[in-house]
Coordinates of C-alpha atoms in Angstrom, one line a residue:
X4 CA 25.8 25.4 50.0
X5 CA 27.8 25.7 53.1
X6 CA 28.2 28.9 55.2
X7 CA 31.5 29.8 53.5
X8 CA 30.2 29.4 50.0
X9 CA 28.3 32.5 49.1
X10 CA 28.3 32.0 45.3
X11 CA 26.3 29.5 43.3
X12 CA 28.3 26.3 43.3
X13 CA 29.8 25.2 40.0
X14 CA 30.0 23.8 37.5
X15 CA 28.5 26.6 35.4
X16 CA 27.4 26.2 31.7
X17 CA 27.3 28.7 28.8
X18 CA 24.2 29.2 26.7
X19 CA 24.2 31.4 23.6
X20 CA 21.3 32.7 21.7
X21 CA 20.3 35.7 19.7
X22 CA 23.0 38.2 20.5
X23 CA 23.5 37.2 24.2
X24 CA 25.3 34.7 26.2
X25 CA 24.0 33.5 29.6
X26 CA 25.8 31.6 32.3
X27 CA 23.7 29.1 34.3
X28 CA 24.4 26.5 37.0
X29 CA 24.9 23.2 35.2
X30 CA 22.0 21.7 37.2
X31 CA 19.6 24.5 36.1
X32 CA 17.4 22.4 33.8
X33 CA 14.8 25.1 33.2
X34 CA 17.4 27.9 32.5
X35 CA 15.8 30.1 35.2
X36 CA 18.9 30.7 37.4
X37 CA 21.0 33.2 35.4
X38 CA 24.5 33.8 36.9
X39 CA 25.5 36.3 34.2
X40 CA 23.9 37.7 31.1
X41 CA 26.3 39.1 28.5
X42 CA 25.0 41.0 25.5
X43 CA 27.2 41.6 22.4
X44 CA 26.8 44.2 19.8
X45 CA 27.9 47.9 20.0
X46 CA 30.4 47.7 22.8
X47 CA 31.4 44.0 22.9
X48 CA 32.0 41.7 20.0
X49 CA 30.6 38.2 20.0
X50 CA 34.1 36.8 20.3
X51 CA 34.9 39.0 23.3
X52 CA 31.6 38.0 25.0
X53 CA 32.4 34.3 24.4
X54 CA 35.8 34.7 25.9
X55 CA 34.3 36.6 28.9
X56 CA 31.7 33.9 29.3
X57 CA 34.3 31.1 29.3
X58 CA 36.2 32.9 32.0
X59 CA 33.1 33.5 34.1
X60 CA 31.9 29.9 33.7
X61 CA 35.4 28.6 34.7
X62 CA 35.4 30.8 37.9
X63 CA 34.2 28.1 40.4
X64 CA 36.7 25.6 39.1
X65 CA 39.5 28.2 39.1
X66 CA 38.7 29.2 42.7
X67 CA 38.6 25.6 43.9
X68 CA 41.9 24.8 42.1
X69 CA 43.6 27.8 43.7
X70 CA 42.3 26.8 47.1
X71 CA 43.7 23.3 46.7
X72 CA 47.1 24.4 45.3
X73 CA 47.7 27.2 47.9
X74 CA 48.6 24.9 50.8
X75 CA 51.0 22.9 48.6
X76 CA 52.6 26.2 47.4
X77 CA 53.0 27.4 51.0
X78 CA 54.6 24.1 52.0
X79 CA 57.0 24.1 49.0
X80 CA 58.0 27.7 49.9
X81 CA 58.6 26.8 53.5
X82 CA 60.6 23.6 52.7
X83 CA 62.4 24.6 49.5
X84 CA 61.8 28.2 48.7
X85 CA 60.6 26.9 45.4
X86 CA 58.0 29.5 44.8
X87 CA 57.9 33.2 45.5
X88 CA 56.1 34.5 48.6
X89 CA 54.7 37.3 46.4
X90 CA 52.9 34.7 44.2
X91 CA 51.5 32.9 47.3
X92 CA 50.2 36.2 48.7
X93 CA 48.6 37.0 45.3
X94 CA 46.9 33.7 45.3
X95 CA 45.6 34.3 48.8
X96 CA 44.4 37.8 47.9
X97 CA 42.6 36.4 44.9
X98 CA 40.8 33.8 46.9
X99 CA 39.8 36.4 49.5
X100 CA 38.5 38.8 46.8
X101 CA 36.5 36.0 45.2
X102 CA 35.0 35.1 48.5
X103 CA 34.2 38.7 49.4
X104 CA 36.8 39.1 52.2
X105 CA 38.5 42.0 50.4

């Protein structure tokens, strides 16, 4: 993990059992490194927990994709005006929030 990466590197896997869903790093063979633990029942349905788990597990990939796309979007904006600056700023803010800079 480099200095800039504060989160557990992806990919992350979903494991479901007995009313709960856990997110673990894909390389966590023993299942001891829990990134997130979602419990369904009274307040969240199993389907809602599964949807939340998919979103959480995809977070490292989504962050990386956004970081790779941002420079291309900025270049397209500067050269063609092909994408709105508001969307570029939103992407930048999302990256900053994910990395703890906001």
